[in-house]
XYZ file of C-alpha atoms in Angstrom:
744
model
C 54.149 -28.697 32.905
C 52.057 -30.118 35.757
C 48.934 -29.512 37.781
C 48.255 -26.032 36.394
C 48.228 -27.311 32.824
C 45.975 -30.248 33.731
C 43.498 -27.941 35.465
C 43.446 -25.577 32.480
C 42.705 -28.463 30.109
C 39.997 -29.795 32.460
C 38.297 -26.380 32.684
C 38.454 -26.044 28.910
C 36.990 -29.511 28.498
C 34.072 -28.706 30.850
C 33.312 -25.512 28.955
C 33.543 -27.368 25.643
C 31.177 -30.053 26.915
C 28.681 -27.411 28.040
C 28.866 -25.775 24.613
C 28.382 -29.072 22.776
C 25.501 -29.961 25.083
C 23.692 -26.694 24.348
C 24.204 -27.129 20.607
C 22.687 -30.599 20.884
C 19.719 -29.315 22.918
C 19.117 -26.557 20.386
C 19.377 -28.916 17.435
C 16.830 -31.212 19.100
C 14.365 -28.331 19.557
C 14.859 -27.174 15.962
C 14.432 -30.725 14.650
C 11.132 -31.050 16.532
C 9.852 -27.862 14.902
C 11.006 -29.014 11.453
C 9.286 -32.364 11.940
C 6.069 -30.549 12.907
C 6.387 -28.241 9.897
C 7.017 -30.962 7.301
C 3.433 -32.325 6.906
C 1.977 -28.796 6.848
C 4.474 -27.770 4.200
C 3.791 -30.895 2.155
C 0.061 -30.174 2.238
C 0.623 -26.549 1.148
C 2.754 -27.769 -1.758
C 0.138 -30.340 -2.723
C -2.632 -27.705 -2.686
C -0.596 -25.462 -4.967
C 0.209 -28.246 -7.415
C -3.438 -29.355 -7.416
C -4.474 -26.043 -8.976
C -1.391 -25.436 -11.126
C -2.430 -25.961 -14.760
C -0.514 -28.497 -16.783
C 0.362 -25.702 -19.239
C 2.980 -24.565 -16.726
C 5.060 -27.568 -17.835
C 5.658 -25.790 -21.131
C 7.159 -22.850 -19.254
C 9.436 -25.200 -17.354
C 10.723 -26.636 -20.632
C 10.713 -23.388 -22.621
C 7.880 -24.628 -24.813
C 9.560 -27.854 -25.940
C 6.728 -30.126 -24.754
C 3.444 -30.690 -26.580
C 0.688 -31.134 -24.040
C -2.414 -31.589 -26.225
C -2.499 -35.363 -25.771
C -1.902 -35.079 -22.016
C -4.793 -32.652 -21.600
C -7.080 -34.786 -23.761
C -6.296 -37.686 -21.444
C -7.780 -35.679 -18.571
C -4.552 -34.623 -16.861
C -5.273 -30.948 -16.198
C -2.847 -30.115 -13.382
C 0.794 -30.644 -12.495
C -0.268 -32.765 -9.507
C -2.165 -35.133 -11.807
C 0.903 -35.557 -14.019
C 3.033 -36.453 -10.986
C 0.395 -38.883 -9.704
C 0.114 -40.549 -13.120
C 3.769 -41.589 -13.178
C 5.584 -43.047 -16.197
C 3.264 -46.059 -16.544
C 0.032 -44.151 -17.164
C 1.749 -41.361 -19.106
C 3.181 -43.816 -21.613
C -0.298 -45.256 -22.197
C -1.392 -41.899 -23.636
C -1.221 -41.928 -27.455
C 1.730 -39.885 -28.638
C 3.541 -39.970 -25.272
C 6.517 -42.284 -25.298
C 9.269 -43.008 -22.779
C 11.299 -39.888 -23.620
C 8.302 -37.556 -23.465
C 7.035 -39.053 -20.204
C 10.490 -38.613 -18.673
C 10.534 -34.972 -19.793
C 7.017 -34.402 -18.439
C 7.840 -35.868 -15.039
C 11.171 -34.047 -14.877
C 9.487 -30.710 -15.573
C 6.734 -31.480 -13.042
C 9.277 -32.360 -10.349
C 11.209 -29.136 -11.019
C 8.007 -27.153 -10.547
C 7.231 -29.114 -7.381
C 10.699 -28.336 -6.018
C 10.274 -24.658 -6.849
C 6.911 -24.581 -5.067
C 8.418 -26.364 -2.065
C 11.172 -23.760 -1.857
C 8.817 -20.796 -2.116
C 5.439 -21.681 -0.629
C 4.623 -19.822 2.585
C 3.010 -21.529 5.573
C 0.327 -19.455 7.282
C -0.799 -20.470 10.762
C -4.546 -19.927 11.119
C -5.306 -18.804 14.679
C -9.046 -19.003 14.026
C -8.942 -22.662 12.964
C -6.335 -24.454 15.086
C -5.954 -28.114 14.196
C -3.621 -30.805 15.581
C -0.795 -30.271 13.098
C -0.648 -26.486 13.450
C -1.005 -26.804 17.232
C 2.018 -29.109 17.334
C 3.996 -26.647 15.207
C 3.090 -23.734 17.485
C 4.037 -25.774 20.568
C 7.452 -26.702 19.194
C 8.115 -23.132 18.084
C 7.049 -21.934 21.532
C 10.057 -23.699 23.072
C 12.447 -21.677 20.904
C 10.561 -18.396 21.234
C 10.257 -18.724 25.006
C 13.993 -19.354 25.306
C 14.346 -15.847 23.898
C 17.229 -13.815 22.515
C 19.522 -14.939 25.351
C 19.285 -18.504 24.056
C 20.066 -17.292 20.535
C 23.163 -15.500 21.844
C 24.094 -18.555 23.913
C 23.870 -20.833 20.868
C 26.053 -18.447 18.876
C 28.589 -18.390 21.735
C 28.458 -22.198 22.009
C 29.174 -22.548 18.303
C 32.154 -20.208 18.563
C 33.498 -22.082 21.602
C 33.090 -25.428 19.877
C 35.039 -24.198 16.862
C 37.824 -22.714 19.005
C 38.119 -25.206 21.848
C 37.721 -28.431 19.850
C 41.028 -28.168 17.941
C 42.834 -26.579 20.912
C 41.859 -29.368 23.295
C 42.976 -31.986 20.760
C 46.382 -30.310 20.515
C 46.606 -29.754 24.295
C 45.613 -33.384 25.021
C 49.100 -34.582 26.089
C 49.157 -31.934 28.849
C 46.138 -33.571 30.498
C 48.310 -36.375 31.883
C 51.928 -36.649 33.100
C 52.593 -39.936 31.279
C 51.255 -38.615 27.936
C 53.565 -35.626 28.127
C 56.540 -37.893 28.842
C 55.940 -40.014 25.744
C 55.252 -37.003 23.499
C 58.129 -35.660 21.475
C 59.645 -32.235 22.109
C 57.746 -30.580 19.246
C 54.473 -32.159 20.417
C 55.039 -30.945 23.984
C 55.698 -27.417 22.744
C 52.515 -27.449 20.695
C 50.553 -28.836 23.661
C 51.805 -26.125 26.039
C 51.031 -23.390 23.508
C 47.519 -24.809 23.117
C 47.089 -24.877 26.914
C 47.887 -21.158 27.034
C 45.248 -20.502 24.378
C 42.713 -22.643 26.271
C 43.375 -20.546 29.381
C 42.700 -17.422 27.350
C 39.422 -18.756 25.952
C 38.242 -19.934 29.374
C 39.215 -16.603 30.925
C 37.227 -14.686 28.317
C 34.222 -16.920 28.922
C 34.402 -16.454 32.682
C 34.571 -12.672 32.386
C 31.590 -12.675 30.025
C 29.558 -15.095 32.187
C 29.294 -17.463 29.233
C 29.092 -20.677 31.250
C 26.012 -19.455 33.116
C 24.471 -18.280 29.838
C 24.991 -21.736 28.311
C 23.515 -23.512 31.330
C 20.409 -21.310 31.449
C 19.804 -21.715 27.722
C 19.999 -25.502 28.039
C 17.462 -25.415 30.868
C 15.128 -23.224 28.791
C 15.358 -25.494 25.755
C 14.807 -28.653 27.803
C 11.631 -27.433 29.480
C 9.584 -28.934 26.678
C 6.517 -27.534 24.895
C 3.857 -25.592 26.777
C 0.228 -26.628 26.888
C -1.766 -26.117 23.710
C -3.654 -23.148 25.145
C -0.535 -21.433 26.506
C 1.279 -21.865 23.191
C -1.600 -20.426 21.137
C -2.018 -17.472 23.490
C 1.689 -16.720 23.247
C 1.564 -17.043 19.461
C -1.178 -14.411 19.274
C 0.838 -12.080 21.501
C 4.096 -12.286 19.525
C 3.400 -13.954 16.209
C 6.180 -12.002 14.489
C 8.779 -13.887 16.529
C 7.164 -17.232 15.701
C 7.091 -16.466 11.989
C 10.669 -15.238 12.122
C 11.770 -18.566 13.585
C 9.596 -20.430 11.111
C 11.414 -18.728 8.253
C 14.777 -19.697 9.730
C 14.049 -23.353 10.418
C 12.337 -23.843 7.050
C 15.325 -22.380 5.230
C 13.038 -19.985 3.387
C 15.027 -16.858 3.984
C 14.076 -13.853 1.836
C 16.153 -13.097 -1.227
C 19.518 -11.718 -0.121
C 19.412 -8.817 -2.557
C 15.959 -7.813 -1.256
C 17.124 -8.052 2.366
C 20.014 -5.749 1.485
C 17.773 -3.241 -0.251
C 19.497 -3.908 -3.597
C 22.498 -1.913 -2.435
C 25.623 -1.831 -4.585
C 28.066 -4.636 -3.779
C 30.669 -2.363 -2.216
C 28.273 -0.791 0.271
C 26.637 -4.142 1.081
C 30.099 -5.596 1.749
C 30.894 -2.785 4.155
C 27.651 -3.462 6.017
C 28.432 -7.187 6.254
C 31.731 -6.296 7.917
C 29.978 -4.240 10.613
C 29.628 -6.105 13.917
C 26.376 -5.690 15.866
C 26.348 -6.074 19.669
C 22.785 -6.861 20.736
C 23.260 -7.911 24.372
C 20.926 -5.159 25.595
C 18.106 -6.129 23.240
C 15.194 -8.097 24.694
C 13.993 -9.350 21.305
C 15.514 -11.259 18.437
C 16.058 -9.397 15.184
C 14.985 -10.725 11.824
C 17.788 -11.022 9.292
C 16.761 -7.934 7.350
C 16.411 -5.985 10.620
C 19.941 -6.885 11.709
C 21.185 -5.782 8.281
C 19.334 -2.467 8.649
C 20.905 -1.834 12.047
C 24.379 -2.637 10.706
C 23.762 -0.346 7.712
C 23.011 2.550 10.066
C 26.149 1.786 12.081
C 28.439 1.313 9.092
C 27.229 4.348 7.149
C 26.708 6.558 10.265
C 24.287 9.113 8.692
C 21.438 7.421 6.812
C 17.776 7.304 5.806
C 16.063 4.038 6.751
C 13.152 4.026 4.310
C 11.683 0.560 4.899
C 8.058 0.140 3.968
C 5.676 0.469 6.896
C 5.310 -2.590 9.078
C 8.894 -3.850 8.829
C 10.017 -2.745 12.293
C 12.059 0.397 11.726
C 11.709 1.235 15.429
C 13.336 -1.977 16.649
C 16.149 -1.517 14.119
C 16.807 1.940 15.555
C 16.749 0.554 19.096
C 19.236 -2.140 18.055
C 21.587 0.585 16.798
C 21.318 2.434 20.107
C 22.027 -0.703 22.171
C 25.160 -1.318 20.117
C 26.333 2.251 20.679
C 25.753 1.864 24.422
C 28.037 -1.178 24.340
C 30.645 1.054 22.679
C 30.402 3.559 25.546
C 27.840 6.089 24.280
C 25.292 7.268 26.855
C 23.035 10.002 25.407
C 20.609 9.643 22.486
C 17.739 11.752 21.145
C 14.639 10.490 19.332
C 12.474 13.137 17.643
C 9.004 12.059 16.513
C 5.411 13.279 16.087
C 3.526 13.674 19.363
C 1.179 10.872 18.301
C 3.923 8.242 18.596
C 5.910 9.570 21.571
C 4.176 7.177 23.952
C 4.734 4.279 21.543
C 8.464 5.076 21.289
C 8.818 5.142 25.068
C 7.028 1.812 25.361
C 9.080 0.191 22.629
C 12.422 1.269 24.133
C 11.452 -0.085 27.552
C 9.895 -3.311 26.241
C 12.534 -4.210 23.662
C 15.769 -3.132 25.317
C 17.510 -2.513 28.599
C 17.883 1.178 27.746
C 16.379 4.012 29.773
C 13.666 6.018 28.010
C 13.185 9.659 29.029
C 10.097 11.389 27.560
C 10.664 15.120 27.056
C 7.105 16.337 26.614
C 4.563 18.410 28.454
C 5.019 20.930 31.271
C 7.818 18.986 32.993
C 10.012 18.611 29.928
C 12.652 21.112 31.126
C 13.244 19.096 34.307
C 13.222 15.857 32.328
C 15.806 17.320 29.945
C 18.090 18.238 32.876
C 17.708 14.706 34.276
C 18.571 13.203 30.887
C 21.618 15.437 30.543
C 22.850 14.245 33.918
C 22.009 10.547 33.786
C 21.819 9.740 30.079
C 19.456 7.415 28.263
C 17.222 7.751 25.222
C 15.398 11.074 25.253
C 12.147 11.049 23.263
C 10.627 14.366 22.236
C 8.462 15.996 19.573
C 9.474 18.182 16.637
C 8.017 21.262 18.291
C 9.514 20.573 21.724
C 12.996 20.037 20.216
C 13.199 23.747 19.389
C 13.103 24.569 23.099
C 16.195 22.558 24.032
C 19.800 23.758 23.683
C 21.642 22.312 20.707
C 24.314 19.819 21.904
C 28.014 20.382 21.551
C 30.038 18.152 19.274
C 30.398 14.598 20.584
C 27.737 14.924 23.308
C 25.066 12.943 21.493
C 25.629 9.319 20.473
C 22.914 9.434 17.794
C 19.994 11.579 16.646
C 16.999 9.518 15.476
C 14.248 11.297 13.538
C 11.052 9.279 13.093
C 8.549 10.143 10.347
C 11.375 12.233 8.890
C 9.296 13.312 5.901
C 7.784 15.768 8.404
C 10.946 17.870 7.974
C 11.235 17.636 4.198
C 10.599 21.406 3.879
C 13.877 23.008 5.002
C 12.189 26.393 5.556
C 9.999 25.242 8.443
C 10.982 25.840 12.055
C 10.915 22.129 12.863
C 13.191 21.328 9.903
C 15.646 24.031 10.967
C 15.751 22.657 14.515
C 16.412 19.119 13.282
C 19.097 20.435 10.913
C 20.862 22.206 13.802
C 20.917 19.047 15.902
C 21.946 16.872 12.940
C 24.879 19.190 12.220
C 26.207 18.576 15.741
C 25.836 14.784 15.679
C 28.237 12.340 14.077
C 25.479 9.746 13.713
C 21.997 10.527 12.369
C 19.213 8.080 11.538
C 16.232 9.422 9.583
C 13.289 7.017 9.499
C 10.423 7.253 7.031
C 8.411 4.798 5.014
C 7.438 7.515 2.532
C 10.508 9.637 1.775
C 9.556 10.455 -1.794
C 5.876 11.382 -1.780
C 5.492 13.569 -4.893
C 8.847 15.232 -5.504
C 12.381 13.961 -5.702
C 13.413 17.419 -4.465
C 11.778 16.675 -1.126
C 13.892 13.573 -0.721
C 16.959 15.585 -1.613
C 16.212 17.902 1.327
C 16.380 14.899 3.670
C 19.660 13.807 2.136
C 21.028 17.320 2.734
C 20.585 16.796 6.482
C 23.012 13.873 6.181
C 25.410 14.701 3.358
C 25.302 18.118 1.693
C 27.742 17.033 -1.008
C 25.576 14.084 -2.040
C 22.483 16.306 -2.002
C 24.223 18.752 -4.362
C 24.969 15.907 -6.757
C 21.274 15.001 -6.822
C 20.452 17.937 -9.059
C 16.973 18.785 -10.233
C 17.119 16.340 -13.143
C 18.388 13.389 -11.107
C 14.940 11.915 -10.693
C 14.247 12.023 -14.399
C 17.245 9.816 -15.129
C 15.204 6.855 -13.942
C 14.533 5.017 -10.700
C 17.438 2.579 -10.974
C 19.973 5.369 -11.505
C 18.410 7.390 -8.717
C 18.548 4.514 -6.215
C 22.192 3.921 -7.112
C 22.978 7.595 -6.565
C 21.430 7.685 -3.073
C 22.648 4.221 -1.987
C 25.399 5.653 0.281
C 22.722 7.003 2.634
C 19.469 5.202 1.765
C 18.170 1.711 2.566
C 14.660 0.544 1.728
C 13.015 -2.895 1.836
C 9.413 -3.820 0.947
C 7.046 -6.090 2.860
C 6.438 -8.426 -0.069
C 10.186 -9.004 -0.437
C 11.093 -9.796 3.179
C 7.857 -10.767 4.985
C 6.569 -13.734 3.031
C 4.595 -14.904 6.087
C 2.274 -11.860 6.176
C -1.356 -12.869 5.667
C -2.912 -11.755 2.426
C -3.894 -8.152 1.784
C -7.017 -7.726 -0.336
C -8.051 -4.323 -1.709
C -11.619 -3.718 -2.852
C -12.979 -0.473 -4.274
C -16.622 -0.189 -3.215
C -18.346 1.961 -5.847
C -21.689 3.198 -4.480
C -24.223 5.081 -6.584
C -24.972 8.303 -4.687
C -28.462 8.920 -3.362
C -30.494 11.959 -4.420
C -29.430 13.816 -1.279
C -25.790 12.864 -1.924
C -26.087 14.240 -5.475
C -27.632 17.477 -4.241
C -24.906 18.025 -1.658
C -22.243 17.289 -4.252
C -23.687 19.755 -6.782
C -23.799 22.440 -4.091
C -20.132 21.838 -3.262
C -19.103 21.919 -6.937
C -21.111 25.103 -7.518
C -19.267 26.713 -4.577
C -15.902 25.557 -5.888
C -15.271 23.915 -2.499
C -12.976 20.954 -3.135
C -13.050 19.622 0.419
C -16.849 19.791 0.567
C -16.933 17.836 -2.702
C -14.787 15.111 -1.141
C -17.138 14.620 1.816
C -20.480 15.421 0.171
C -21.480 11.746 0.398
C -21.743 12.157 4.182
C -23.447 15.570 4.292
C -26.846 13.947 4.973
C -26.092 10.779 6.990
C -29.691 9.553 6.965
C -29.604 9.234 3.170
C -25.915 8.465 2.567
C -25.183 5.580 0.197
C -21.588 5.312 1.459
C -22.731 5.120 5.094
C -25.227 2.413 4.180
C -22.445 0.356 2.598
C -20.124 1.075 5.515
C -22.714 -0.265 7.971
C -23.086 -3.407 5.850
C -19.319 -3.986 5.835
C -19.079 -3.457 9.573
C -22.024 -5.764 10.204
C -20.442 -8.491 8.084
C -17.152 -8.106 9.939
C -18.926 -8.253 13.309
C -20.748 -11.425 12.313
C -17.343 -12.980 11.673
C -15.887 -11.703 14.946
C -13.535 -9.248 13.211
C -12.367 -5.813 14.274
C -12.628 -2.843 11.926
C -10.790 0.467 11.683
C -12.506 3.260 9.732
C -10.346 6.088 8.371
C -11.384 9.500 7.074
C -9.588 12.788 6.532
C -12.538 14.779 7.923
C -13.811 15.250 11.463
C -17.452 15.671 10.447
C -17.293 12.446 8.419
C -15.938 10.608 11.465
C -18.810 12.012 13.554
C -21.289 10.830 10.926
C -19.724 7.351 10.874
C -19.724 7.138 14.673
C -23.370 8.139 14.806
C -24.379 5.749 12.041
C -22.713 2.798 13.741
C -24.327 3.514 17.103
C -27.763 4.393 15.717
C -30.714 2.148 16.429
C -31.498 -0.126 19.321
C -28.704 -2.619 18.567
C -25.290 -1.429 17.327
C -24.135 -3.352 14.267
C -20.496 -3.586 15.309
C -19.839 -4.113 18.983
C -18.245 -1.158 20.797
C -17.222 1.873 18.726
C -14.024 3.642 19.827
C -13.085 7.186 18.870
C -13.075 9.397 17.022
C -9.287 9.335 17.266
C -8.246 12.722 15.873
C -5.378 15.163 15.949
C -7.102 16.933 18.843
C -6.775 13.841 21.067
C -3.618 13.973 23.259
C -0.961 11.384 22.284
C -1.332 9.311 25.456
C -5.085 9.173 24.953
C -4.622 8.067 21.323
C -2.597 5.073 22.455
C -5.154 4.329 25.169
C -7.934 4.280 22.553
C -5.953 1.843 20.401
C -5.213 -0.323 23.449
C -8.898 -0.408 24.457
C -9.915 -1.258 20.891
C -7.328 -4.060 20.741
C -8.335 -5.441 24.148
C -12.069 -5.505 23.406
C -13.441 -9.034 23.356
C -14.958 -9.832 19.983
C -15.784 -7.380 17.210
C -15.209 -3.655 17.615
C -14.703 -0.536 15.511
C -12.093 2.209 15.802
C -13.057 5.456 14.025
C -9.924 7.457 13.266
C -8.623 10.481 11.423
C -6.256 9.172 8.782
C -3.525 11.745 9.507
C -3.519 10.991 13.251
C -3.982 7.212 13.404
C -2.192 6.547 10.130
C 1.017 7.805 11.692
C 3.032 5.556 13.993
C 0.256 3.700 15.841
C 0.011 -0.088 15.502
C -3.504 -1.432 14.964
C -2.822 -5.122 14.262
C -6.078 -6.090 16.010
C -7.984 -4.821 12.963
C -8.362 -7.148 10.014
C -10.806 -4.941 8.089
C -9.853 -1.403 7.033
C -12.427 1.002 5.579
C -11.329 4.205 3.837
C -14.250 6.657 3.701
C -12.823 8.553 0.727
C -9.708 8.487 -1.472
C -6.805 10.593 -0.231
C -4.848 13.286 -2.073
C -1.552 11.607 -1.231
C -1.211 7.859 -1.931
C 1.173 7.681 1.019
C -1.676 8.518 3.423
C -3.529 5.415 2.266
C -0.358 3.286 2.367
C 0.354 4.424 5.919
C -3.183 3.799 7.108
C -3.355 0.262 5.695
C 0.113 -0.510 7.060
C -1.126 0.260 10.583
C -3.007 -3.065 10.385
C -1.086 -5.058 7.748
C 2.298 -5.223 9.428
C 4.534 -7.480 11.537
C 2.348 -9.149 14.160
C -0.799 -9.325 12.009
C -2.305 -12.795 12.270
C -5.235 -12.717 9.861
C -5.771 -11.647 6.260
C -6.470 -7.916 5.979
C -9.290 -6.641 3.783
C -9.240 -3.013 2.679
C -12.456 -1.396 1.417
C -12.321 2.071 -0.156
C -15.738 3.748 -0.441
C -16.126 5.578 -3.772
C -18.840 7.407 -5.690
C -18.632 7.071 -9.507
C -18.484 9.920 -11.964
C -17.234 12.702 -9.713
C -14.337 13.749 -7.515
C -13.698 10.209 -6.241
C -13.255 8.781 -9.706
C -10.944 11.613 -10.760
C -8.862 11.263 -7.597
C -8.505 7.502 -7.993
C -7.124 8.050 -11.486
C -4.665 10.681 -10.265
C -3.727 8.560 -7.241
C -2.814 5.722 -9.587
C -0.348 7.994 -11.391
C 1.106 9.246 -8.105
C 1.459 5.714 -6.772
C 3.322 4.776 -9.948
C 5.785 7.599 -9.308
C 6.235 6.472 -5.719
C 6.821 2.904 -6.876
C 9.445 4.008 -9.356
C 11.591 5.858 -6.847
C 10.830 4.496 -3.386
C 9.997 0.889 -4.298
C 12.673 0.028 -6.865
C 10.593 -0.221 -10.019
C 12.696 -0.119 -13.174
C 9.614 -0.010 -15.403
C 7.476 2.881 -14.156
C 9.417 6.062 -14.859
C 8.349 9.524 -13.776
C 7.342 12.412 -15.992
C 7.918 16.107 -15.281
C 4.148 16.632 -14.920
C 3.923 13.930 -12.269
C 6.781 15.495 -10.359
C 5.506 19.063 -10.498
C 1.758 18.813 -9.828
C 0.982 20.328 -6.412
C -2.018 19.413 -4.269
C -3.518 22.883 -4.745
C -3.201 22.567 -8.525
C -4.817 19.158 -8.319
C -7.764 20.537 -6.354
C -8.246 23.463 -8.739
C -8.112 21.201 -11.778
C -10.690 18.775 -10.388
C -13.052 21.586 -9.360
C -12.899 23.166 -12.820
C -13.432 19.817 -14.563
C -16.421 18.973 -12.376
C -17.972 22.404 -12.828
C -17.678 21.938 -16.586
C -19.046 18.379 -16.487
C -22.097 19.399 -14.437
C -22.681 22.613 -16.394
C -22.033 24.771 -13.360
C -19.187 26.841 -14.784
C -21.130 29.897 -15.925
C -21.590 32.811 -13.610
C -25.404 32.864 -14.010
C -25.592 29.580 -12.140
C -23.781 30.966 -9.138
C -20.515 29.313 -9.988
C -17.452 30.272 -7.954
C -15.159 28.988 -10.644
C -13.302 32.268 -10.702
C -12.180 31.741 -7.120
C -9.411 29.445 -5.956
C -10.786 26.277 -4.371
C -10.355 25.760 -0.661
C -6.814 24.585 0.083
C -6.554 20.865 0.706
C -4.027 21.594 3.417
C -6.582 23.445 5.570
C -9.993 21.831 5.120
C -13.110 23.104 6.826
C -14.332 21.135 9.842
C -10.834 19.672 10.086
C -8.616 19.661 13.134
C -5.038 18.895 12.051
C -3.063 16.338 14.048
C -0.342 17.587 16.342
């Protein structure tokens, strides 16, 4: 009871002061951002109320109000009712004090609901003083980075622990105070001093005091210049919008963030701690939940919709496992995204990425075995590596896991062998269902054979809600619209173009031959007379005039060549530079280089890409116009392609144009695609309304092609043998189209 105790209390007090100081600095920075947000939010609310019809007041009162007199008085919107106030409302014949009070109460409830739900979009193309101030204040918090976030969390914990302890230990800070304190008080003070020593010791070992000091410095630097803040916003808008959601209090619905998991499983996930010290980025709330789900459940499918950051969630899981002492991890992915995975690991974490690809992969594998890190390899290359022994691998991550949905393929067998030897497995896919529940069951079997057995052949027909409940132990899925309210709008337009005479002739020839794939691309057989190409050039020209970048997707190589030629024809290209074609024949590193060059191009540009190659794993946020040259057999191909542009980091509204010819294969495919998309929605997107039918589950792509060919031959009168019909022959398989080079 002397100098040692006084020093311990003094050290605790200094640490407590540093923690309180950081909390104050952080609160000041947050308050500045909230103050900058308030007028923008108020304007967004006002705009919404200005166009909200007064009839909505009936909904807010369950039809109890009569609004005829109000509308006759010229009050057509909710905003006008609020502006009128009780005085003017009561001047309207038939509206007394009680009715006016009810009207205003309903209007205010609607205004509050709008205020709680309206999303603020920051327009990078039209910066104005208010949005510039918001971006500058957010820049302070973003620039401080994840270390500041961790420091603030540590400061809050220290404040909660040290505050009461220092109050109790107060008498030990001075000899006289201890003398006048009773025996029980002295005992409590000495016990508190011991606890203060423990807290201070923990902080010193963790380097917390330095972390607090650096975070305070970062938060006190003040906003950057307008230009620097806007440039940084364009580079990492997802982080700005994430912070904006936090400071505005507009967090996504908790149930949506948790993938509508049953309460018991969600509770287990909440109890899972996540150590993110080795992450270089801050996680969104739903991303942190996804990482904890993978840790708590150990062997899972992360089925988030494209664009929600499944990769960073996987990296967060790996950084946590490193903190627990694990050292070796394996990521298996398509060759097209191997470079992207390596980049993401290095940019977003302190982990070591080891690509196992190409001629030197055997040496790289030996290096990884010796030194550890995150090995990244392809499905085909995985088969050449020895399967690990039990406990050697901290986690197996399989990206685009629907690639191994067929358990009979060599790649699926290799993944199954590795998964069987790993305690932790993370399968990642935004499209786990595609057309058959059975295919999803094959993924579940990689994780939990018992659960897969319980998902018998009729499980899907029991309904989407029951199915999601059955797979909840291993499956988590969230949708963009539920958790990314800040994403700019996504507008789909079907561009129906009447075929030219040459288009019609090419189409009839393809139908007569029973060639399904030739039917799909007949509109591009004669580029000089193609109606679709004419419309495509118009769309690209319009985008270029507005300074926008365009990505053009097709399934077919010869269509891509036709598009490339059409865009570069003439003395003056309509689009700016044209990049590509990006196809399955292009090496993975070159694919990423093409995307990088397209993104870096100043002003408008076009990327021409094969939908199977560029629709898989690459991020094309620079594009704000997407053109689909033809409808796809699988709705997931279109979803994937659009999600390459409309995803986290996108700054502008995305417009999707699908080029279609009426009356033929396009129209039939659009109708069938709608049915397939409904099935996908029911099982992968949590729809309780759209239920599957056996026919929807069982139709194969070959059957689809044969059916369309036969229907078109009949419609065009080309089904009899005298006309040269090949209707007696099976149509060309959609899985191996002519003039098509499949992606690796």
